mmCIF file of C-alpha atoms and ligand atoms in Angstrom:
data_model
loop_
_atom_site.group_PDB
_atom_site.id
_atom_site.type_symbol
_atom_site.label_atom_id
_atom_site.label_comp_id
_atom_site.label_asym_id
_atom_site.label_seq_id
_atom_site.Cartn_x
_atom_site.Cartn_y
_atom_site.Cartn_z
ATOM 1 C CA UNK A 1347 -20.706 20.038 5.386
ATOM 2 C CA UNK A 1348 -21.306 18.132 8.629
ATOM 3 C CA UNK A 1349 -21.735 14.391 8.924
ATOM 4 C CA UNK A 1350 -23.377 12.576 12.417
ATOM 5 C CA UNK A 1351 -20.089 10.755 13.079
ATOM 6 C CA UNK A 1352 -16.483 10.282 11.504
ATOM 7 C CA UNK A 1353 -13.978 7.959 12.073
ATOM 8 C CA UNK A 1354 -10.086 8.100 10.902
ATOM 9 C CA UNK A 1355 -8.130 5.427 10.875
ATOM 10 C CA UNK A 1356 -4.004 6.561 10.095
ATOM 11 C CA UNK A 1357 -1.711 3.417 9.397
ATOM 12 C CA UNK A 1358 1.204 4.903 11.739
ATOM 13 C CA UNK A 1359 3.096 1.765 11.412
ATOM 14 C CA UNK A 1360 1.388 -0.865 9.666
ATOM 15 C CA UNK A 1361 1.823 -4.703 10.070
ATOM 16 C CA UNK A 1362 4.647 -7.082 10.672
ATOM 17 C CA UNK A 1363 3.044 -9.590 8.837
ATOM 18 C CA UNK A 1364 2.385 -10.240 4.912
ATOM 19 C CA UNK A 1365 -0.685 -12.354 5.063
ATOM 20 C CA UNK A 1366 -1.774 -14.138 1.620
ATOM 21 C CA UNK A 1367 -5.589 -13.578 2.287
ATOM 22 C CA UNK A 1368 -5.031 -9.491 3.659
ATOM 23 C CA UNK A 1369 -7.838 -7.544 2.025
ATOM 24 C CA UNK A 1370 -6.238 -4.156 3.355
ATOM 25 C CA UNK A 1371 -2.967 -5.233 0.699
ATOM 26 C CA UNK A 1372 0.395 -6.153 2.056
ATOM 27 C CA UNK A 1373 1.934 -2.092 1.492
ATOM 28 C CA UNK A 1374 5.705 -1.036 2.979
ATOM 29 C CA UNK A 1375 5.217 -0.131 6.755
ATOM 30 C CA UNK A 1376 5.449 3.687 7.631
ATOM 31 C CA UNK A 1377 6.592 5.362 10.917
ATOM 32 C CA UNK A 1378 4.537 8.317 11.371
ATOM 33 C CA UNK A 1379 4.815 10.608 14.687
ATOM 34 C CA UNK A 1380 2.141 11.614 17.553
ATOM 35 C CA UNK A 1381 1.815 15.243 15.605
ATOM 36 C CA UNK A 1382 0.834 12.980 12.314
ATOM 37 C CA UNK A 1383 -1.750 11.924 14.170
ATOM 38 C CA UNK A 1384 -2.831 15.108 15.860
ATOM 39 C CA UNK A 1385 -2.720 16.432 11.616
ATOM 40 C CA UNK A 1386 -5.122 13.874 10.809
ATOM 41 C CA UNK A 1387 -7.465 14.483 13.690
ATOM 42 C CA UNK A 1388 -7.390 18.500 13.095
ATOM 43 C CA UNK A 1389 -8.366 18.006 9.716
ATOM 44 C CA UNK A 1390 -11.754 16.110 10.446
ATOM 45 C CA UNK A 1391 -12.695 18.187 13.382
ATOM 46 C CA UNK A 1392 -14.492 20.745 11.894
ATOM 47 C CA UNK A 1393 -16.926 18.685 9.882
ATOM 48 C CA UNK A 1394 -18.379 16.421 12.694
ATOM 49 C CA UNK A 1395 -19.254 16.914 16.298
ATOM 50 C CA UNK A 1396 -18.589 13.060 16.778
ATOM 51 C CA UNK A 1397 -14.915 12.332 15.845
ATOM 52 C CA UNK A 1398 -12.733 9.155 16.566
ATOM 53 C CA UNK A 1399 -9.473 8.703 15.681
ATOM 54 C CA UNK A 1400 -7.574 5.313 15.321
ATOM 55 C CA UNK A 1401 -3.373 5.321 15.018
ATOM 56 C CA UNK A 1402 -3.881 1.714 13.184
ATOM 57 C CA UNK A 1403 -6.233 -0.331 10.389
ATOM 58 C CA UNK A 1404 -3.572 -3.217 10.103
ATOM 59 C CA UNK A 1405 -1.849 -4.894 12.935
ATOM 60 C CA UNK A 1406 -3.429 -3.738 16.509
ATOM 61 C CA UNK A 1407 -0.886 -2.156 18.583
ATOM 62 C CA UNK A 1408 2.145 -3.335 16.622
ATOM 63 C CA UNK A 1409 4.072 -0.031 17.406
ATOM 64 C CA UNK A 1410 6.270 -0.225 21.170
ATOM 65 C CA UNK A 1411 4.342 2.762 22.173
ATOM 66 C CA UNK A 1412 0.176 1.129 21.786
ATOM 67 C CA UNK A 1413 -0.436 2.715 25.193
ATOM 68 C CA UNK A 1414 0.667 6.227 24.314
ATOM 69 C CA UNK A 1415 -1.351 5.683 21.203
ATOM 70 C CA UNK A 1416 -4.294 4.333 23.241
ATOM 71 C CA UNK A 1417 -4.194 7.802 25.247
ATOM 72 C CA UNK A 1418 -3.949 9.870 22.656
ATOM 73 C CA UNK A 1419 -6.440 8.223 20.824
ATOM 74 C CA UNK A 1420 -8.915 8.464 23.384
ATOM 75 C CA UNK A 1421 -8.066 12.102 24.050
ATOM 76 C CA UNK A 1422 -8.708 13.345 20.342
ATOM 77 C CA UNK A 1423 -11.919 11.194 19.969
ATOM 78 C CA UNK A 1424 -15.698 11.958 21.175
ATOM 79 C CA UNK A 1425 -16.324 8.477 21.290
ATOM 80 C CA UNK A 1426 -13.903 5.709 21.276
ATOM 81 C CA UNK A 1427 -14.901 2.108 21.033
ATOM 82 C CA UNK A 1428 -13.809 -0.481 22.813
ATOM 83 C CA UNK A 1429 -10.588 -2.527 22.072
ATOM 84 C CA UNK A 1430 -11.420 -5.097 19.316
ATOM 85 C CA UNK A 1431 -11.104 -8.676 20.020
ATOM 86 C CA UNK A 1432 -7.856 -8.650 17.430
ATOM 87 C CA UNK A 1433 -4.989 -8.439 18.964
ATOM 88 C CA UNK A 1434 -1.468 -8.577 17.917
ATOM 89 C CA UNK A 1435 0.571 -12.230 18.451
ATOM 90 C CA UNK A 1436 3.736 -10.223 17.448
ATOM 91 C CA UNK A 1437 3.363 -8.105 20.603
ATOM 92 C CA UNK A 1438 2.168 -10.571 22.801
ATOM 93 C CA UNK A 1439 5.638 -12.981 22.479
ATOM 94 C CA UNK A 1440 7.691 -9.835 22.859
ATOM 95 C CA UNK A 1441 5.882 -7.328 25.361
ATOM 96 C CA UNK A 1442 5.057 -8.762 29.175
ATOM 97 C CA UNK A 1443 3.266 -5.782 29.142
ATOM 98 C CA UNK A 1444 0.627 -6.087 26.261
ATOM 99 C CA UNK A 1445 -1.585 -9.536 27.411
ATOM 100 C CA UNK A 1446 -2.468 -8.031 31.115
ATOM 101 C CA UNK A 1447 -2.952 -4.228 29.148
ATOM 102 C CA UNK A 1448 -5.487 -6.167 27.107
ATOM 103 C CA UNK A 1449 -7.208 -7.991 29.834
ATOM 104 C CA UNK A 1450 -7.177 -4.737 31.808
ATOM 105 C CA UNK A 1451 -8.964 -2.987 28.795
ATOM 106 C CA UNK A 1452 -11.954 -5.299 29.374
ATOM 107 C CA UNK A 1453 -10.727 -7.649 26.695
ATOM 108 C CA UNK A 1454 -12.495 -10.846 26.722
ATOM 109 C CA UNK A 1455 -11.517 -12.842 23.572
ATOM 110 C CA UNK A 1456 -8.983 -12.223 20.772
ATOM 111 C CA UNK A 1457 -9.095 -13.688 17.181
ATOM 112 C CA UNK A 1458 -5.901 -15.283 16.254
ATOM 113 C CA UNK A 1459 -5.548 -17.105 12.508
ATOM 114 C CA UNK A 1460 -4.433 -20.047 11.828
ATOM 115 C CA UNK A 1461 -4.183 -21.516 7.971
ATOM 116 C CA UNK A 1462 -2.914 -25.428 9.205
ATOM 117 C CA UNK A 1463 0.697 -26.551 10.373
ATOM 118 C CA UNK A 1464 3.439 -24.905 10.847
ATOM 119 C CA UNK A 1465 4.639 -24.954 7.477
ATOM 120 C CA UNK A 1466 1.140 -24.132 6.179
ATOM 121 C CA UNK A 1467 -0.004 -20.924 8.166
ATOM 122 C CA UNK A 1468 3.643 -19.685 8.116
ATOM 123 C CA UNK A 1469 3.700 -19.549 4.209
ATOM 124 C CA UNK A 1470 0.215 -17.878 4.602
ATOM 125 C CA UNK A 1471 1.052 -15.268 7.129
ATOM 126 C CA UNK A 1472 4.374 -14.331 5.047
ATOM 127 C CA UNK A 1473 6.769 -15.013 7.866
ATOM 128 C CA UNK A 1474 8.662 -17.981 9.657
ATOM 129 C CA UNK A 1475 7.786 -17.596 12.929
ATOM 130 C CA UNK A 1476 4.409 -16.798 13.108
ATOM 131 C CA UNK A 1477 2.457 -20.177 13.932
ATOM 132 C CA UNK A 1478 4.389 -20.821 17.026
ATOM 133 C CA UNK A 1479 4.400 -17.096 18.199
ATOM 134 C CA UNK A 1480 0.058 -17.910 18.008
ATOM 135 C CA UNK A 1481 0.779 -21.265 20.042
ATOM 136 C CA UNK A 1482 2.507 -19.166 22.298
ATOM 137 C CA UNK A 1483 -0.155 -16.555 23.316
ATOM 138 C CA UNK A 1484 -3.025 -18.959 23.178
ATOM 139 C CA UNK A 1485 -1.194 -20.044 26.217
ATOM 140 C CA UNK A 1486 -0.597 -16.076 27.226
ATOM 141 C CA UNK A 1487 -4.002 -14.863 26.533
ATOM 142 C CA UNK A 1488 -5.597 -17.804 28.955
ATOM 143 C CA UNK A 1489 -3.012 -16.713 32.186
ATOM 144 C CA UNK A 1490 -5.124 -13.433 31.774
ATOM 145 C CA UNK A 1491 -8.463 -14.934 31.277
ATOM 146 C CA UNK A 1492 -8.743 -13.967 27.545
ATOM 147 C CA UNK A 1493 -10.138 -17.100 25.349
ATOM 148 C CA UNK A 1494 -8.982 -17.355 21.793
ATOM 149 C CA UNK A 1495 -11.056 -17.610 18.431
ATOM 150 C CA UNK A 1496 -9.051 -19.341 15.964
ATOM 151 C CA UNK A 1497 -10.396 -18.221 12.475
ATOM 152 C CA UNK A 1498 -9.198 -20.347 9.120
ATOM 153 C CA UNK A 1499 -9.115 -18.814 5.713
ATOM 154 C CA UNK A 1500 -9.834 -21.932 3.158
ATOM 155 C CA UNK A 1501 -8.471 -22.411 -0.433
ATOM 156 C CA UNK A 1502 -8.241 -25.286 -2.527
ATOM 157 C CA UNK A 1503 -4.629 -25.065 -1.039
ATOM 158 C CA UNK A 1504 -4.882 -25.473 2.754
ATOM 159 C CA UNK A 1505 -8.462 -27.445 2.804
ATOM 160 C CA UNK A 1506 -6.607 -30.389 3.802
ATOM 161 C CA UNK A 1507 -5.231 -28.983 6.774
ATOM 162 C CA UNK A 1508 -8.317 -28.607 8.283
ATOM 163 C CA UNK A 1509 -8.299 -32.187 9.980
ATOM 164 C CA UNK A 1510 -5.314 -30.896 11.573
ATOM 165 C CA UNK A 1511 -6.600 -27.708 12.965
ATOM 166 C CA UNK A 1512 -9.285 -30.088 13.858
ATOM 167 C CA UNK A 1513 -6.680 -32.023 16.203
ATOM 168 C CA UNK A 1514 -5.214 -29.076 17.141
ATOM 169 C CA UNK A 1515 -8.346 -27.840 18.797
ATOM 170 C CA UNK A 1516 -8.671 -30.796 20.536
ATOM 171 C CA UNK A 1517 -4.695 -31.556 21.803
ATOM 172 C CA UNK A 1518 -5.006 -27.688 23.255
ATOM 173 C CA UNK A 1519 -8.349 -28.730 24.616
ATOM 174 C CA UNK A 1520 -9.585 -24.731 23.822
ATOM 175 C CA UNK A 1521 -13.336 -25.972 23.973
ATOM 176 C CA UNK A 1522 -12.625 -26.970 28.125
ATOM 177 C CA UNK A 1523 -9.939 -23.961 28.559
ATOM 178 C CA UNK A 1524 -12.479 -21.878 27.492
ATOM 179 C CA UNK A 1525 -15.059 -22.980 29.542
ATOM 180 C CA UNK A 1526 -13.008 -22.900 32.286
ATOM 181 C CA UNK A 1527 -12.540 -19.268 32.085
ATOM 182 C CA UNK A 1528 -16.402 -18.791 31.484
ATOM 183 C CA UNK A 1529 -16.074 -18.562 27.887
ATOM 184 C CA UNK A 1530 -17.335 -20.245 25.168
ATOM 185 C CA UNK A 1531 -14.549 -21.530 22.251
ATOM 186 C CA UNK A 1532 -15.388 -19.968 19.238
ATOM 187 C CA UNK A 1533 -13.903 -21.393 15.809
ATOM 188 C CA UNK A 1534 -15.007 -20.267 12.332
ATOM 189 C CA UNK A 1535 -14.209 -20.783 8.569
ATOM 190 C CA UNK A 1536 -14.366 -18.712 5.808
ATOM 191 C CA UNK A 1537 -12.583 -17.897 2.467
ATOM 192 C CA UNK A 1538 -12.790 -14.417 2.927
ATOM 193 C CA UNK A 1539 -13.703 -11.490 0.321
ATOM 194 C CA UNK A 1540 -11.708 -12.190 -3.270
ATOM 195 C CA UNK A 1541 -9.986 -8.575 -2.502
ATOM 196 C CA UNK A 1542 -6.578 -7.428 -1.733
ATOM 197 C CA UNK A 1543 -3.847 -10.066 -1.563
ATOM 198 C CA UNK A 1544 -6.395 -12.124 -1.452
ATOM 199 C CA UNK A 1545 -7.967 -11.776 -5.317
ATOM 200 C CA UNK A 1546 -4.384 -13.253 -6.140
ATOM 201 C CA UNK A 1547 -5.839 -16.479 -4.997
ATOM 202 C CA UNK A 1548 -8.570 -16.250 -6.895
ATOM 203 C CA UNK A 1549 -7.289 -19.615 -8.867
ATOM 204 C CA UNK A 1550 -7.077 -21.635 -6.068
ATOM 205 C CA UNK A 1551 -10.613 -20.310 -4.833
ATOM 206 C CA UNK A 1552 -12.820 -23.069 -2.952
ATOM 207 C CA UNK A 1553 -15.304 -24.257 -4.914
ATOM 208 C CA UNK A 1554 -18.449 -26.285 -4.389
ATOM 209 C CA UNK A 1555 -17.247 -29.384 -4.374
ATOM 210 C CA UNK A 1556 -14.668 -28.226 -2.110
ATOM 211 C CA UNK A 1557 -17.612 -28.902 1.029
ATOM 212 C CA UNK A 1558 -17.176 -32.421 1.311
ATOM 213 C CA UNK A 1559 -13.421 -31.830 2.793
ATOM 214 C CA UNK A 1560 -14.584 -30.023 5.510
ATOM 215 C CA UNK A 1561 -14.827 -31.529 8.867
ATOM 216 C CA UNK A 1562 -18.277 -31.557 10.511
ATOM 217 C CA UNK A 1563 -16.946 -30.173 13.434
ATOM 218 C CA UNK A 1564 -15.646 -27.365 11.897
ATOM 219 C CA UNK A 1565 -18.495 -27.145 10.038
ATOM 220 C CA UNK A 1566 -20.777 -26.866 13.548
ATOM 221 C CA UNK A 1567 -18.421 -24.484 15.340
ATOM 222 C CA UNK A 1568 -18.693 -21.890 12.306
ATOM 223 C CA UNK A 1569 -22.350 -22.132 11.647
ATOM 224 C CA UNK A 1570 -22.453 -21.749 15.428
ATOM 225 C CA UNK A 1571 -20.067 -18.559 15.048
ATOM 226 C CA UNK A 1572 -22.120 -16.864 12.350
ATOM 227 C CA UNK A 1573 -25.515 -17.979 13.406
ATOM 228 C CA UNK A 1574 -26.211 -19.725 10.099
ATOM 229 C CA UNK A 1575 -27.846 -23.551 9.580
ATOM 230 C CA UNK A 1576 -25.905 -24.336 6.625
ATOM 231 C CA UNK A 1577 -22.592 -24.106 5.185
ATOM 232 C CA UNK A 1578 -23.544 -23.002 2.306
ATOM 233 C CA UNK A 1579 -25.009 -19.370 4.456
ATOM 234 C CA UNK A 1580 -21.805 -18.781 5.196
ATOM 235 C CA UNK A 1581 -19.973 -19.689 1.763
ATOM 236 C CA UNK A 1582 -22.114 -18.137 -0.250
ATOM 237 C CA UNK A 1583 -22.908 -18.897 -3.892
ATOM 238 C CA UNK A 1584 -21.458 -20.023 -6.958
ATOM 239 C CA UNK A 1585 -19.885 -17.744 -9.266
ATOM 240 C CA UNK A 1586 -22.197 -19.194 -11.997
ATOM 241 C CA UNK A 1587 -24.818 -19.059 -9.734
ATOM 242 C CA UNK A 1588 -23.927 -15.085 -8.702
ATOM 243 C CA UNK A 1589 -23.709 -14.453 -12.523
ATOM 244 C CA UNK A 1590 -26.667 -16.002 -13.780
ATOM 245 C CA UNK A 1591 -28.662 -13.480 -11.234
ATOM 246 C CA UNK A 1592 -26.626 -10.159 -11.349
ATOM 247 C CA UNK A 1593 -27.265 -10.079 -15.489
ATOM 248 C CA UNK A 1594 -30.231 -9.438 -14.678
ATOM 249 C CA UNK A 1595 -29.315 -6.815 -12.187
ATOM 250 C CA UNK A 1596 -29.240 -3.415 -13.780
ATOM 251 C CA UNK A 1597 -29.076 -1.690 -10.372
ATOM 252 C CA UNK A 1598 -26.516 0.735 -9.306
ATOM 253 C CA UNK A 1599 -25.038 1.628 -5.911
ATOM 254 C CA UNK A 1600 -23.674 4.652 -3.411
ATOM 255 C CA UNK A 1601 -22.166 3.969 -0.608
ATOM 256 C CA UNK A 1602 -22.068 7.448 1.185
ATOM 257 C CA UNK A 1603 -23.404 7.341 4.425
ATOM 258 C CA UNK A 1604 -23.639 10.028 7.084
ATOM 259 C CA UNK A 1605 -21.124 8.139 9.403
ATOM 260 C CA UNK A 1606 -18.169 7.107 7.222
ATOM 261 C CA UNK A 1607 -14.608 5.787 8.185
ATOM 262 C CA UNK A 1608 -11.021 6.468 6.321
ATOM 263 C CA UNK A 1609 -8.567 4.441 6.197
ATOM 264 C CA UNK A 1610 -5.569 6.831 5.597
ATOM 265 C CA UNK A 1611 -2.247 5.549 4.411
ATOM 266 C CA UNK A 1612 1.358 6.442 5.536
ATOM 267 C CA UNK A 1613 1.488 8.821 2.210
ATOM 268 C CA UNK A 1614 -1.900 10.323 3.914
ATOM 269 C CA UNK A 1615 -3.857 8.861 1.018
ATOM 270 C CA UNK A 1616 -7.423 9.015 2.430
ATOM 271 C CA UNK A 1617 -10.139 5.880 1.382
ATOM 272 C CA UNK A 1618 -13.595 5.169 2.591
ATOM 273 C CA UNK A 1619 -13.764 1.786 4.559
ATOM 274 C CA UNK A 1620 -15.761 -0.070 2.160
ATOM 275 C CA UNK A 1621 -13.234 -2.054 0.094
ATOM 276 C CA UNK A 1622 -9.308 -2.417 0.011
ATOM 277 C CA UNK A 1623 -7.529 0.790 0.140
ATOM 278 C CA UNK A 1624 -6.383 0.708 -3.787
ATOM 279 C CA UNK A 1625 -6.202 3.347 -5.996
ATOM 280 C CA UNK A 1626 -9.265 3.353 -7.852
ATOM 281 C CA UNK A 1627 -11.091 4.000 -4.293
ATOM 282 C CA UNK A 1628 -8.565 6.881 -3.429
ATOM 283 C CA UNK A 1629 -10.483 10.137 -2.452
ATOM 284 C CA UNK A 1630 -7.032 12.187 -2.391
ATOM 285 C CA UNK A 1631 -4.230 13.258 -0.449
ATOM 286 C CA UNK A 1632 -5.225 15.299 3.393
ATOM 287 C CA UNK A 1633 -1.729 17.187 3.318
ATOM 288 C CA UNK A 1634 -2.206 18.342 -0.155
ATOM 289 C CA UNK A 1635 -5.719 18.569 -0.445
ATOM 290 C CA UNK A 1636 -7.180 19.009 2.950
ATOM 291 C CA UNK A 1637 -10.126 17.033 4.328
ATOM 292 C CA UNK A 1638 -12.523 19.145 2.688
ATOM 293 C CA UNK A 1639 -11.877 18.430 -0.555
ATOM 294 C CA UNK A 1640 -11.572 15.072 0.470
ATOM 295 C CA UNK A 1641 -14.690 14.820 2.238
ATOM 296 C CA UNK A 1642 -16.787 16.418 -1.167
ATOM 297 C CA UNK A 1643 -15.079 14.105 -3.230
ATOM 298 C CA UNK A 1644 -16.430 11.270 -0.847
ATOM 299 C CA UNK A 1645 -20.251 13.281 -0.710
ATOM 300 C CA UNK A 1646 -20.247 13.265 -4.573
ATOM 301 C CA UNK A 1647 -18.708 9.979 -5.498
ATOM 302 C CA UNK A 1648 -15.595 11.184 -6.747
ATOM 303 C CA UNK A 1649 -13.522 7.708 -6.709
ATOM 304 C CA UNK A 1650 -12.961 5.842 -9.326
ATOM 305 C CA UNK A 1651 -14.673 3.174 -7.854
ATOM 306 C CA UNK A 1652 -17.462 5.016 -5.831
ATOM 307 C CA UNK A 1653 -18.599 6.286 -9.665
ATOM 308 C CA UNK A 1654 -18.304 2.889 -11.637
ATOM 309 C CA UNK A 1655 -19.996 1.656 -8.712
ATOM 310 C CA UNK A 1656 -23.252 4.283 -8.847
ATOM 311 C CA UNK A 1657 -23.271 4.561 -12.510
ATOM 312 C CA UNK A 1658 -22.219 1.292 -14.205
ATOM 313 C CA UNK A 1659 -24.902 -1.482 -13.862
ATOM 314 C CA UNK A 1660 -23.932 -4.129 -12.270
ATOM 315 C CA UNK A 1661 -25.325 -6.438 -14.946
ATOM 316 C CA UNK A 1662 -22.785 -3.893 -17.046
ATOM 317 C CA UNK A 1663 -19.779 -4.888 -15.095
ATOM 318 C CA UNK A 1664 -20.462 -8.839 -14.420
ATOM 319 C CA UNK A 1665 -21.094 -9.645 -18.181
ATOM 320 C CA UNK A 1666 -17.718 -8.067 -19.183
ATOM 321 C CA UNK A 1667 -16.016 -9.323 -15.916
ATOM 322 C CA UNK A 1668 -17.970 -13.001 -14.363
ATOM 323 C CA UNK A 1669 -17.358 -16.138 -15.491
ATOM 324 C CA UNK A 1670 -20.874 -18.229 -16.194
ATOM 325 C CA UNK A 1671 -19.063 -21.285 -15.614
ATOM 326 C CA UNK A 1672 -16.915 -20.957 -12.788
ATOM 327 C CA UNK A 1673 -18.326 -22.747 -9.731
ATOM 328 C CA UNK A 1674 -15.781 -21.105 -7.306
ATOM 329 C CA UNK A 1675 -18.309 -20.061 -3.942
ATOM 330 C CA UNK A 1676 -18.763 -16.466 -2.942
ATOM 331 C CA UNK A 1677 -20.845 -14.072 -1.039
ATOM 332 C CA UNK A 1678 -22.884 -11.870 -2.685
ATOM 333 C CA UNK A 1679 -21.420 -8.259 -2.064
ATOM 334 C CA UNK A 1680 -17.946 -9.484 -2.201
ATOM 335 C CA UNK A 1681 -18.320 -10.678 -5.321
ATOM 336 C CA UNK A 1682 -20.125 -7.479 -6.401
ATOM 337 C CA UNK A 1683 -16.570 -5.856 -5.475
ATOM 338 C CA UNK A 1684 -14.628 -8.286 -7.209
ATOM 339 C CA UNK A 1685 -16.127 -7.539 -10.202
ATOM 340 C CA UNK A 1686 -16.099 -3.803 -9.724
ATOM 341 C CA UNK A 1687 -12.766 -3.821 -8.957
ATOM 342 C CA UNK A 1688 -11.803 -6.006 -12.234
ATOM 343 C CA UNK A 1689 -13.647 -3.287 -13.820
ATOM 344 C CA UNK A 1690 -11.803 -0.341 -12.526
ATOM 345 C CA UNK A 1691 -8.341 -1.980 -13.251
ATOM 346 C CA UNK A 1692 -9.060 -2.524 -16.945
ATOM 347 C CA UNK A 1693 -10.709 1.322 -17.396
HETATM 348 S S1 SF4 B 2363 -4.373 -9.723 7.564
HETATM 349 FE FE1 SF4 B 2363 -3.914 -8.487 9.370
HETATM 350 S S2 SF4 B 2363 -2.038 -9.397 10.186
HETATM 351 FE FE2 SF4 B 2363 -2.216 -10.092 8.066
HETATM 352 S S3 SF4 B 2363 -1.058 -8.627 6.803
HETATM 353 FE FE3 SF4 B 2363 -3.218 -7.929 6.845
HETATM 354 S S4 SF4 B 2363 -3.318 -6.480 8.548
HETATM 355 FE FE4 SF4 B 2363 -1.439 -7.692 8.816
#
């Protein structure tokens, strides 16, 4: 068994936030060691000549040793991407170090998230603190030439805060700070896939009438960001909408590819990359089990999930699970996993 590329992710450490919206899930931090890491890589090695290894799939370098991990990284992978434009605000108020790392990575940009004021984005990221650690490395990240993307998760909740995000953008002045450095400000919107922490907010979901709230600026600078016309491209559809067309969907799915990625928990649970790591999507345990039997129990759809999901019709699953009347807005495939994932929990 031999697949064109494999990537490992191992949550060493996990996050030092709790974020309402987190589609990975909000689970205790571990502290796993340099040889846990060299285990998980091991393990993969024989079934791909393309193997990259990651220490992290919450927080980016949250643990005091990210350029140890960086090395190491590197050394056990074939390829190893670039540093993603995510970053860790935690770090960045604490470490001197991490900013000019970052910059000296080739790091151009790096999201931050912001859910309103203080009060609001606090509450949303789970910890006191946490808005004016982001003020401070917006000002960090632009000493080293690194612009920031501010991204907003909306509910029915925090849609009133956007007027002040709004005025934040403007009192920072990020649109001529950018362009100053020779970037462009990027800002974007979105209410992110109902999974993880974030199906919990399913009640206070945006809905369509929820549009009219929302700036126009913030509007342009996220249709801008995803290279869409209209807000609606980037919201998606009603759930009524979504339901009136997937009963009539009888199709089923896999979603094995040739090139997958694991997200592998502290416990050394191992889960494709598709949808929250959750036990329904578990493909087993790598110290117990080894990675082949994980890896055939990924080839043949051995998840919960990964089986409702190629041999329940989806028509099966949203008649059981949808609601015809709710006019709460979602994209297609997320709410595809929604469902599927109501429909594992109540097997
Ligand atoms: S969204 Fe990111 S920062 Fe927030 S809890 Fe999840 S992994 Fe951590």
């Amino acid at each position: 068994m031999k697949f064109e590329k494999i990537t490992a992710c191992l949550d060493m450490y996990g996050c030092p936030n709790r974020c309402k919206h987190c589609w990975l899930g909000t689970t205790p931090n571990g502290n796993l060691s340099i040889d846990d890491l060299k285990f998980v890589a091991e393990q993969f090695r024989p079934f791909t000549d393309n193997l990259e290894v990651s220490d992290r799939y919450r927080e980016e370098d949250y643990s005091y040793n990210y350029k140890e991990l960086w090395r190491i990284t590197t050394e056990l992978s074939d390829t190893k991407t670039p540093h993603f434009e995510l970053i860790s605000y935690w770090r960045a108020v604490r470490d001197d170090e991490y900013v000019p790392w970052l910059s000296s990575l080739g790091v151009k940009a790096a999201q931050l998230t912001i859910f309103g004021d203080e009060a609001t984005t606090d509450y949303f990221v789970g910890r006191k603190g946490a808005f004016q650690e982001i003020l401070r490395t917006i000002e960090i990240l632009f000493q080293y030439g690194i612009a920031p993307r501010i991204q907003t998760f909306i509910y029915k909740t925090n849609i009133a805060q956007l007027p002040y995000i709004q005025n934040l953008i403007e009192t920072l002045n990020l649109e001529k700070r950018c362009a100053d450095i020779g970037r462009e400000f990027e800002f974007f919107l979105h209410q992110g896939s109902c999974s993880g922490e974030n199906e919990k907010l399913y009640d206070v979901w945006i809905t369509s009438d929820d549009m009219d709230k929302i700036p126009h600026k913030l509007i342009d600078l996220t249709l801008k960001h995803f290279g869409k016309s209209h807000i609606r491209d980037v919201l998606g559809d009603t759930e009524k909408e979504l339901y009136n067309q997937l009963v009539l969907d009888s199709s089923t799915e896999n979603i094995v590819t040739n090139k997958p990625v694991f997200y592998i928990d502290k416990d050394f649970n191992v889960y494709p990359n598709y949808e929250t790591p959750s036990s329904f999507w578990c493909l087993g345990n790598l110290k117990t089990q080894g990675a082949e039997k994980i890896l055939r129990n990924y080839v043949n759809n051995k998840s919960i999930a990964q089986n409702v999901k190629l041999t329940v019709p989806i028509n099966k699953m949203v008649i059981k699970h949808g609601n015809p009347e709710s006019m709460r807005l979602f994209g297609k495939r997320d709410y595809k996993n929604y469902i599927l994932h109501k429909y594992c929990r109540a097997l």
